[in-house]
Amino acid sequence: MESKDDDYWNDSANKSFNFDEDDVAVLEIATNNKRSLFGEDATSEANYGNAQSELPLHMIISDENLELILQEQSRDEMTIPKGISLEEEVKLLRKKIQEFNYAPLTESVVRKLILGKPCSLEMFRSMAEKEQLLDEAIASGCGNAILKVTLFLDQTLKKKLFYTLLQTRPEAVYHYVNYLSLRLKVTECTDLLVFLGRHHEASLLQFSIFVCSTSNLDIKRQRLKKIFSDYFSQPGANTFYAQLVANYMNLLEYQMGELHASGGSSKAVAIQDKSVLETLNYVCGKYKWGDTSLQTNDNPFKLVEYHQVSQAQFEWIALNERAKKQAWLDFDHIFERKAWLNLKQKSFKINIPIDRTILRLHSLNAPDPVLNTFLAKVEDPHRRLALARKVQSKHGIVDALVLLKDRAELETYRNTLESGREERLYAENALKSLNNKWKSDAMKLIK
């Protein structure tokens, strides 16, 4: 006599999926079933039915992609048709076992890797099979698939064979090097790059990881010395990179020396492990301008020379630092250069945009004589006049109007100036000079 549980299972109204039927069988849920899977939520079922009828399957996924998914499912599932003989069932089981003993198609495996489906690569045992699998992953263009296959090869091949395999596959090297770098596996990454002949990249990798991984200056300096000795001082090393590392070591030593010499002052602390330009700003603040005897990093000109700072960068930093200290006289040492033919004669030379310089000086409250010095270097009188008016330089406006020979405008501007002030007298003298020059030119024309 059958139990009640057997009656329940035998009495189920659910129809199974039958491959022999022409139409797709639908899972029917009996409304009078005592153990309804979804209870009595008729509203949800109705909404699902409406959504299904309103949105056909082909609008959600293409036929091609649906076919690929079904193929993958059919490969993974062990399906034995009903009604087959014992001999045929044994054949199917034997075929399934063979799939675990022999390497499957590389296209199928890579497709699973792309879709993120679990799959084993252990069936790929021979060198040729592994090489074919890697090439298929590279052809797919999927970085995850390439990296997974590369890591599998790393675990199952000797290092020399593994590196030789990567030698002609830069895509795999790219993903593998990134993987090792992110996990700070510097030794493995360096060994690979050296084997591939990419010594410069190996040295820069050592530099970037070992130096950036610590904030302790003593440890950083020791690591720099070792890296410089092992890589950058060897024959064939890139001289440009070697010079950069040497300059960095020199900069760190100067910064640490300043920290000890100043007794830990706040300004010296602020430049520890900072850039060359920040250090240059510090040096400009403590340097006695005009003293050319210093031949060390305490001299901003020597610091610029050692670290190959451009003249424009130097001038901009020095100008801002000295202007904030209101040390206007030091500008002569920054912008004056000795002439080549006459060493006693000096010439004014500036490498930063003159317009930007004048506006910056005005924002830092530079006095009128300083502004006039820089305004005088603007060759175009119209441009000079516009800049002089923007920074409200009275002498600069007068000089620009004289260059333009605009007597009427100069008279108008003179009348706006307060009587008895130096600017008014300067404008009147300029107007007299302009009138005398105008008369002289007129006499020449008459003659």
Short mmCIF file of C-alpha atoms in Angstrom, two decimals:
data_model
loop_
_atom_site.label_atom_id
_atom_site.label_comp_id
_atom_site.label_asym_id
_atom_site.label_seq_id
_atom_site.Cartn_x
_atom_site.Cartn_y
_atom_site.Cartn_z
CA MET A 1 0.00 0.00 0.00
CA GLU A 2 1.49 3.34 -1.04
CA SER A 3 1.96 6.14 1.49
CA LYS A 4 0.42 9.63 1.28
CA ASP A 5 3.74 11.10 0.18
CA ASP A 6 3.85 8.68 -2.76
CA ASP A 7 0.33 9.73 -3.68
CA TYR A 8 1.39 13.36 -3.67
CA TRP A 9 4.38 12.86 -5.95
CA ASN A 10 2.49 10.53 -8.31
CA ASP A 11 -0.42 12.99 -8.40
CA SER A 12 1.70 16.04 -9.41
CA ALA A 13 0.19 18.11 -12.21
CA ASN A 14 3.55 19.39 -13.47
CA LYS A 15 4.38 18.24 -16.99
CA SER A 16 7.95 17.31 -17.81
CA PHE A 17 9.94 18.62 -20.80
CA ASN A 18 9.76 16.16 -23.72
CA PHE A 19 12.19 16.48 -26.66
CA ASP A 20 9.84 14.34 -28.83
CA GLU A 21 6.97 16.84 -28.77
CA ASP A 22 6.67 19.39 -31.53
CA ASP A 23 5.65 22.22 -29.26
CA VAL A 24 7.50 23.35 -26.17
CA ALA A 25 5.83 21.96 -23.06
CA VAL A 26 4.65 24.47 -20.53
CA LEU A 27 4.99 24.00 -16.80
CA GLU A 28 1.40 23.98 -15.58
CA ILE A 29 0.69 24.90 -11.95
CA ALA A 30 -2.53 23.31 -10.73
CA THR A 31 -4.68 25.77 -8.84
CA ASN A 32 -6.12 23.00 -6.66
CA ASN A 33 -2.73 21.59 -5.71
CA LYS A 34 -2.39 21.35 -1.96
CA ARG A 35 1.31 22.29 -2.11
CA SER A 36 1.29 25.19 -4.56
CA LEU A 37 4.81 26.48 -5.21
CA PHE A 38 3.72 30.09 -5.30
CA GLY A 39 0.77 30.08 -2.93
CA GLU A 40 -2.23 32.07 -4.15
CA ASP A 41 -0.42 35.02 -5.67
CA ALA A 42 -2.66 35.27 -8.69
CA THR A 43 -1.69 38.90 -9.30
CA SER A 44 2.00 38.08 -9.75
CA GLU A 45 1.20 35.22 -12.10
CA ALA A 46 -1.09 37.43 -14.13
CA ASN A 47 1.52 40.16 -14.37
CA TYR A 48 4.15 37.63 -15.40
CA GLY A 49 1.86 36.28 -18.08
CA ASN A 50 1.14 39.76 -19.42
CA ALA A 51 4.83 40.69 -19.42
CA GLN A 52 5.66 37.49 -21.23
CA SER A 53 3.10 38.14 -23.90
CA GLU A 54 4.03 41.80 -24.28
CA LEU A 55 7.83 41.22 -24.55
CA PRO A 56 8.78 38.40 -26.95
CA LEU A 57 11.97 36.45 -26.25
CA HIS A 58 13.73 37.57 -29.42
CA MET A 59 13.58 41.17 -28.18
CA ILE A 60 15.50 40.25 -25.03
CA ILE A 61 18.24 38.14 -26.61
CA SER A 62 19.27 37.42 -30.17
CA ASP A 63 18.77 33.98 -31.67
CA GLU A 64 22.53 33.58 -32.11
CA ASN A 65 23.33 34.32 -28.45
CA LEU A 66 20.48 32.12 -27.28
CA GLU A 67 21.84 29.25 -29.36
CA LEU A 68 25.30 29.71 -27.80
CA ILE A 69 23.86 29.60 -24.28
CA LEU A 70 21.85 26.48 -25.05
CA GLN A 71 24.92 24.83 -26.51
CA GLU A 72 26.93 25.60 -23.38
CA GLN A 73 24.19 24.19 -21.17
CA SER A 74 23.93 21.04 -23.26
CA ARG A 75 27.69 20.52 -22.96
CA ASP A 76 27.67 20.91 -19.18
CA GLU A 77 24.59 18.81 -18.44
CA MET A 78 24.72 15.02 -18.46
CA THR A 79 21.51 14.16 -20.34
CA ILE A 80 20.60 10.53 -20.98
CA PRO A 81 17.49 10.10 -23.16
CA LYS A 82 14.79 7.78 -21.88
CA GLY A 83 14.21 4.40 -23.46
CA ILE A 84 17.75 3.78 -24.70
CA SER A 85 19.45 0.44 -24.29
CA LEU A 86 22.07 -0.31 -21.66
CA GLU A 87 24.77 -0.50 -24.33
CA GLU A 88 23.95 2.97 -25.65
CA GLU A 89 23.91 4.38 -22.12
CA VAL A 90 27.40 2.96 -21.50
CA LYS A 91 28.62 4.62 -24.70
CA LEU A 92 27.29 7.98 -23.53
CA LEU A 93 28.94 7.61 -20.13
CA ARG A 94 32.22 6.60 -21.76
CA LYS A 95 32.05 9.65 -24.01
CA LYS A 96 31.48 11.86 -20.97
CA ILE A 97 34.49 10.34 -19.21
CA GLN A 98 36.63 10.97 -22.29
CA GLU A 99 35.82 14.68 -22.03
CA PHE A 100 37.66 14.73 -18.71
CA ASN A 101 40.62 12.80 -20.07
CA TYR A 102 41.16 14.66 -23.34
CA ALA A 103 41.43 18.35 -24.02
CA PRO A 104 38.16 19.85 -25.28
CA LEU A 105 37.92 22.38 -28.08
CA THR A 106 39.83 25.56 -27.24
CA GLU A 107 36.99 27.69 -28.61
CA SER A 108 34.57 26.12 -26.12
CA VAL A 109 36.90 26.62 -23.15
CA VAL A 110 37.70 30.26 -24.03
CA ARG A 111 33.99 30.95 -24.50
CA LYS A 112 33.38 29.72 -20.94
CA LEU A 113 36.18 31.92 -19.63
CA ILE A 114 34.68 34.96 -21.37
CA LEU A 115 31.22 34.20 -19.92
CA GLY A 116 32.74 33.73 -16.47
CA LYS A 117 31.62 30.12 -16.23
CA PRO A 118 33.68 27.67 -14.16
CA CYS A 119 35.83 25.36 -16.21
CA SER A 120 38.97 23.31 -15.69
CA LEU A 121 42.09 23.70 -17.81
CA GLU A 122 43.82 20.59 -16.46
CA MET A 123 42.93 18.57 -19.59
CA PHE A 124 45.43 20.65 -21.61
CA ARG A 125 48.57 18.69 -20.87
CA SER A 126 50.85 18.83 -23.90
CA MET A 127 52.87 21.90 -24.88
CA ALA A 128 51.06 22.15 -28.21
CA GLU A 129 47.65 22.11 -26.52
CA LYS A 130 48.64 24.80 -24.06
CA GLU A 131 50.08 26.97 -26.81
CA GLN A 132 46.89 26.60 -28.85
CA LEU A 133 44.77 27.51 -25.82
CA LEU A 134 46.80 30.68 -25.18
CA ASP A 135 46.57 31.73 -28.83
CA GLU A 136 42.80 31.23 -28.76
CA ALA A 137 42.50 33.37 -25.63
CA ILE A 138 44.61 36.13 -27.22
CA ALA A 139 42.48 35.98 -30.37
CA SER A 140 39.35 36.54 -28.26
CA GLY A 141 40.72 39.87 -27.01
CA CYS A 142 39.35 39.23 -23.51
CA GLY A 143 41.87 40.27 -20.85
CA ASN A 144 40.37 38.00 -18.19
CA ALA A 145 40.60 34.97 -20.45
CA ILE A 146 44.19 35.80 -21.44
CA LEU A 147 45.26 36.24 -17.82
CA LYS A 148 43.57 33.02 -16.60
CA VAL A 149 45.24 30.96 -19.31
CA THR A 150 48.59 32.67 -18.67
CA LEU A 151 48.40 31.92 -14.94
CA PHE A 152 47.55 28.31 -15.74
CA LEU A 153 50.62 28.05 -17.94
CA ASP A 154 52.75 29.64 -15.23
CA GLN A 155 51.67 26.91 -12.80
CA THR A 156 52.11 23.98 -15.17
CA LEU A 157 55.26 24.87 -17.15
CA LYS A 158 58.89 25.32 -16.25
CA LYS A 159 59.90 28.97 -16.10
CA LYS A 160 62.12 28.84 -19.17
CA LEU A 161 59.40 27.20 -21.29
CA PHE A 162 56.82 29.61 -19.92
CA TYR A 163 58.95 32.68 -20.68
CA THR A 164 59.78 31.35 -24.15
CA LEU A 165 56.07 30.93 -24.85
CA LEU A 166 55.39 34.53 -23.80
CA GLN A 167 58.30 35.87 -25.84
CA THR A 168 56.24 36.08 -29.03
CA ARG A 169 52.96 37.03 -27.34
CA PRO A 170 53.11 40.65 -26.10
CA GLU A 171 49.40 40.69 -25.22
CA ALA A 172 49.89 37.94 -22.65
CA VAL A 173 53.03 39.65 -21.32
CA TYR A 174 51.10 42.91 -20.86
CA HIS A 175 48.35 41.34 -18.74
CA TYR A 176 50.77 39.13 -16.79
CA VAL A 177 53.14 42.02 -15.96
CA ASN A 178 50.21 44.15 -14.77
CA TYR A 179 49.02 41.25 -12.62
CA LEU A 180 52.44 40.82 -10.99
CA SER A 181 52.98 44.57 -10.53
CA LEU A 182 49.66 45.09 -8.76
CA ARG A 183 50.53 42.29 -6.34
CA LEU A 184 54.07 43.67 -5.81
CA LYS A 185 55.65 40.47 -7.11
CA VAL A 186 58.68 42.46 -8.19
CA THR A 187 61.17 39.59 -8.47
CA GLU A 188 59.01 37.48 -10.79
CA CYS A 189 58.12 40.50 -12.91
CA THR A 190 61.72 41.67 -13.16
CA ASP A 191 62.96 38.18 -14.12
CA LEU A 192 60.45 38.04 -16.98
CA LEU A 193 61.30 41.51 -18.30
CA VAL A 194 65.03 40.78 -18.17
CA PHE A 195 64.49 37.48 -20.01
CA LEU A 196 62.57 39.35 -22.69
CA GLY A 197 65.40 41.87 -23.03
CA ARG A 198 63.36 44.75 -21.62
CA HIS A 199 66.01 45.86 -19.12
CA HIS A 200 64.88 49.48 -19.04
CA GLU A 201 61.35 48.50 -18.04
CA ALA A 202 62.70 46.15 -15.38
CA SER A 203 64.82 48.90 -13.85
CA LEU A 204 61.96 51.42 -13.91
CA LEU A 205 59.65 48.84 -12.33
CA GLN A 206 62.14 48.33 -9.51
CA PHE A 207 62.41 52.08 -9.12
CA SER A 208 58.68 52.81 -9.09
CA ILE A 209 57.61 49.97 -6.78
CA PHE A 210 60.44 49.97 -4.25
CA VAL A 211 60.63 53.75 -4.00
CA CYS A 212 56.89 54.48 -3.89
CA SER A 213 56.12 51.70 -1.42
CA THR A 214 57.68 53.51 1.56
CA SER A 215 57.58 57.00 3.02
CA ASN A 216 60.68 56.50 5.18
CA LEU A 217 63.42 58.59 3.58
CA ASP A 218 66.28 56.53 5.00
CA ILE A 219 64.85 53.30 3.59
CA LYS A 220 64.03 55.02 0.32
CA ARG A 221 67.58 56.35 -0.03
CA GLN A 222 69.08 52.92 0.67
CA ARG A 223 66.82 51.29 -1.90
CA LEU A 224 67.68 53.95 -4.44
CA LYS A 225 71.38 53.33 -3.99
CA LYS A 226 70.92 49.58 -4.45
CA ILE A 227 68.71 49.98 -7.52
CA PHE A 228 71.13 52.48 -9.02
CA SER A 229 74.04 50.08 -8.43
CA ASP A 230 72.21 47.00 -9.73
CA TYR A 231 70.54 48.48 -12.81
CA PHE A 232 71.34 52.08 -13.70
CA SER A 233 75.12 52.01 -13.32
CA GLN A 234 75.57 48.86 -15.40
CA PRO A 235 76.91 48.92 -19.01
CA GLY A 236 74.14 49.52 -21.52
CA ALA A 237 71.87 51.27 -19.00
CA ASN A 238 69.77 54.14 -20.27
CA THR A 239 71.75 57.28 -19.46
CA PHE A 240 68.64 59.46 -19.30
CA TYR A 241 66.97 57.28 -16.67
CA ALA A 242 70.25 56.87 -14.83
CA GLN A 243 70.60 60.65 -14.58
CA LEU A 244 67.04 60.98 -13.29
CA VAL A 245 67.67 58.46 -10.51
CA ALA A 246 70.98 60.11 -9.62
CA ASN A 247 69.25 63.52 -9.45
CA TYR A 248 66.54 62.08 -7.23
CA MET A 249 69.14 60.65 -4.85
CA ASN A 250 70.90 64.02 -4.79
CA LEU A 251 67.61 65.80 -4.03
CA LEU A 252 66.73 63.45 -1.16
CA GLU A 253 70.16 63.89 0.39
CA TYR A 254 69.85 67.68 0.20
CA GLN A 255 66.36 67.65 1.76
CA MET A 256 67.46 65.37 4.61
CA GLY A 257 70.58 67.48 5.14
CA GLU A 258 68.46 70.63 5.42
CA LEU A 259 66.23 68.91 7.97
CA HIS A 260 69.20 68.09 10.22
CA ALA A 261 70.95 71.44 9.67
CA SER A 262 67.86 73.50 10.54
CA GLY A 263 67.08 71.47 13.62
CA GLY A 264 63.78 70.29 12.19
CA SER A 265 62.33 73.68 11.16
CA SER A 266 58.82 73.71 9.72
CA LYS A 267 60.06 74.93 6.33
CA ALA A 268 62.62 72.13 6.08
CA VAL A 269 60.03 69.55 7.16
CA ALA A 270 57.66 70.83 4.46
CA ILE A 271 60.08 69.96 1.62
CA GLN A 272 60.89 66.39 2.73
CA ASP A 273 60.40 64.03 -0.25
CA LYS A 274 58.85 66.85 -2.26
CA SER A 275 59.43 67.81 -5.88
CA VAL A 276 62.36 69.75 -7.28
CA LEU A 277 60.19 72.82 -7.85
CA GLU A 278 58.96 72.87 -4.25
CA THR A 279 62.55 72.52 -3.09
CA LEU A 280 63.55 75.35 -5.44
CA ASN A 281 60.96 77.61 -3.84
CA TYR A 282 62.50 76.81 -0.43
CA VAL A 283 66.04 77.55 -1.69
CA CYS A 284 64.95 80.86 -3.24
CA GLY A 285 63.63 81.91 0.17
CA LYS A 286 66.89 81.30 2.06
CA TYR A 287 69.38 82.32 -0.65
CA LYS A 288 71.28 85.61 -0.37
CA TRP A 289 70.75 86.97 -3.86
CA GLY A 290 73.87 88.32 -5.46
CA ASP A 291 76.17 85.83 -3.71
CA THR A 292 77.68 83.75 -6.51
CA SER A 293 80.21 81.93 -4.34
CA LEU A 294 77.86 79.07 -3.41
CA GLN A 295 78.33 76.07 -5.69
CA THR A 296 75.86 73.73 -3.96
CA ASN A 297 72.12 73.16 -3.94
CA ASP A 298 71.81 76.15 -1.58
CA ASN A 299 72.31 78.25 -4.71
CA PRO A 300 69.09 78.22 -6.74
CA PHE A 301 71.02 78.62 -10.00
CA LYS A 302 73.06 75.48 -9.19
CA LEU A 303 69.93 73.58 -8.16
CA VAL A 304 68.36 74.50 -11.49
CA GLU A 305 71.47 73.34 -13.32
CA TYR A 306 71.75 70.01 -11.45
CA HIS A 307 68.10 69.06 -11.95
CA GLN A 308 67.65 70.54 -15.43
CA VAL A 309 64.85 72.91 -14.45
CA SER A 310 63.82 75.14 -17.35
CA GLN A 311 64.48 78.87 -17.20
CA ALA A 312 60.76 79.63 -17.38
CA GLN A 313 60.05 77.42 -14.35
CA PHE A 314 62.90 78.96 -12.40
CA GLU A 315 61.85 82.55 -13.20
CA TRP A 316 58.21 81.95 -12.30
CA ILE A 317 59.01 80.32 -8.94
CA ALA A 318 61.68 82.90 -8.03
CA LEU A 319 59.43 85.80 -9.06
CA ASN A 320 56.53 84.58 -6.91
CA GLU A 321 58.71 83.77 -3.90
CA ARG A 322 60.55 87.11 -3.93
CA ALA A 323 57.38 89.11 -4.67
CA LYS A 324 55.60 87.56 -1.68
CA LYS A 325 58.54 88.71 0.47
CA GLN A 326 58.39 92.17 -1.17
CA ALA A 327 62.06 91.72 -2.17
CA TRP A 328 61.73 93.71 -5.40
CA LEU A 329 65.45 94.49 -5.73
CA ASP A 330 66.24 90.79 -6.12
CA PHE A 331 64.51 90.86 -9.51
CA ASP A 332 67.71 92.29 -10.98
CA HIS A 333 69.55 89.05 -10.11
CA ILE A 334 66.75 86.90 -11.53
CA PHE A 335 66.16 88.55 -14.89
CA GLU A 336 69.44 90.28 -15.70
CA ARG A 337 71.97 88.39 -17.81
CA LYS A 338 75.53 89.26 -18.75
CA ALA A 339 76.00 90.12 -22.42
CA TRP A 340 78.13 87.77 -24.47
CA LEU A 341 80.30 90.45 -26.08
CA ASN A 342 80.59 92.71 -23.03
CA LEU A 343 80.62 90.83 -19.72
CA LYS A 344 80.33 94.08 -17.74
CA GLN A 345 77.09 94.96 -19.48
CA LYS A 346 73.87 93.29 -18.38
CA SER A 347 70.65 92.82 -20.31
CA PHE A 348 67.12 92.13 -19.12
CA LYS A 349 65.83 88.76 -20.31
CA ILE A 350 62.60 87.02 -19.40
CA ASN A 351 61.37 83.60 -20.54
CA ILE A 352 57.83 83.64 -19.15
CA PRO A 353 54.94 85.44 -20.89
CA ILE A 354 55.30 89.12 -20.12
CA ASP A 355 51.53 89.73 -19.93
CA ARG A 356 51.08 87.00 -17.33
CA THR A 357 54.08 88.30 -15.38
CA ILE A 358 52.73 91.84 -15.19
CA LEU A 359 49.27 90.70 -14.10
CA ARG A 360 50.81 88.42 -11.46
CA LEU A 361 52.98 91.24 -10.08
CA HIS A 362 49.93 93.49 -9.89
CA SER A 363 48.04 90.83 -7.91
CA LEU A 364 51.01 90.66 -5.51
CA ASN A 365 50.87 94.46 -4.98
CA ALA A 366 54.05 95.30 -6.85
CA PRO A 367 54.90 99.03 -6.75
CA ASP A 368 54.56 101.19 -9.85
CA PRO A 369 58.31 101.32 -10.68
CA VAL A 370 58.46 97.52 -10.75
CA LEU A 371 55.42 97.34 -13.02
CA ASN A 372 56.93 100.00 -15.31
CA THR A 373 60.13 97.96 -15.62
CA PHE A 374 58.20 95.02 -17.01
CA LEU A 375 55.78 97.17 -19.04
CA ALA A 376 58.77 98.70 -20.81
CA LYS A 377 59.59 95.24 -22.21
CA VAL A 378 56.27 95.10 -24.11
CA GLU A 379 57.17 96.18 -27.65
CA ASP A 380 53.66 96.71 -29.05
CA PRO A 381 52.49 100.15 -27.75
CA HIS A 382 48.78 99.27 -28.07
CA ARG A 383 49.31 96.11 -26.02
CA ARG A 384 51.42 98.04 -23.52
CA LEU A 385 48.69 100.65 -23.12
CA ALA A 386 46.04 97.99 -22.53
CA LEU A 387 48.18 96.24 -19.91
CA ALA A 388 49.11 99.54 -18.20
CA ARG A 389 45.44 100.46 -17.88
CA LYS A 390 44.59 96.99 -16.57
CA VAL A 391 47.18 97.22 -13.78
CA GLN A 392 46.53 100.97 -13.26
CA SER A 393 50.12 102.00 -13.88
CA LYS A 394 50.05 105.77 -14.43
CA HIS A 395 53.61 106.02 -15.71
CA GLY A 396 53.02 103.05 -17.98
CA ILE A 397 49.93 104.67 -19.51
CA VAL A 398 51.83 107.89 -20.18
CA ASP A 399 54.78 106.08 -21.76
CA ALA A 400 52.47 104.06 -24.01
CA LEU A 401 50.61 107.19 -25.19
CA VAL A 402 53.95 108.85 -25.96
CA LEU A 403 54.95 105.86 -28.08
CA LEU A 404 51.61 106.07 -29.88
CA LYS A 405 52.14 109.86 -30.35
CA ASP A 406 48.54 110.35 -29.26
CA ARG A 407 48.75 113.93 -27.98
CA ALA A 408 45.00 114.41 -27.60
CA GLU A 409 44.58 111.29 -25.51
CA LEU A 410 47.63 112.19 -23.44
CA GLU A 411 46.17 115.65 -22.68
CA THR A 412 42.88 114.06 -21.69
CA TYR A 413 44.63 111.62 -19.39
CA ARG A 414 46.79 114.37 -17.85
CA ASN A 415 43.67 116.30 -16.90
CA THR A 416 42.38 113.30 -14.95
CA LEU A 417 45.47 113.31 -12.71
CA GLU A 418 45.54 115.27 -9.47
CA SER A 419 47.42 118.57 -9.63
CA GLY A 420 50.71 118.76 -7.79
CA ARG A 421 51.22 114.99 -7.78
CA GLU A 422 54.31 113.38 -9.29
CA GLU A 423 52.20 111.52 -11.86
CA ARG A 424 50.73 114.82 -13.11
CA LEU A 425 54.17 116.39 -13.51
CA TYR A 426 55.39 113.24 -15.30
CA ALA A 427 52.47 113.47 -17.75
CA GLU A 428 53.05 117.21 -18.36
CA ASN A 429 56.75 116.67 -19.06
CA ALA A 430 55.88 113.84 -21.43
CA LEU A 431 53.38 116.11 -23.21
CA LYS A 432 55.99 118.87 -23.57
CA SER A 433 58.48 116.38 -24.94
CA LEU A 434 55.86 115.14 -27.39
CA ASN A 435 55.03 118.72 -28.50
CA ASN A 436 58.70 119.56 -29.03
CA LYS A 437 59.19 116.41 -31.04
CA TRP A 438 56.10 117.17 -33.10
CA LYS A 439 57.39 120.71 -33.87
CA SER A 440 60.81 119.35 -34.79
CA ASP A 441 59.24 116.86 -37.18
CA ALA A 442 57.10 119.59 -38.72
CA MET A 443 60.14 121.82 -39.37
CA LYS A 444 61.90 118.95 -41.08
CA LEU A 445 58.91 118.50 -43.38
CA ILE A 446 58.85 122.23 -44.25
CA LYS A 447 62.54 122.22 -45.15
#
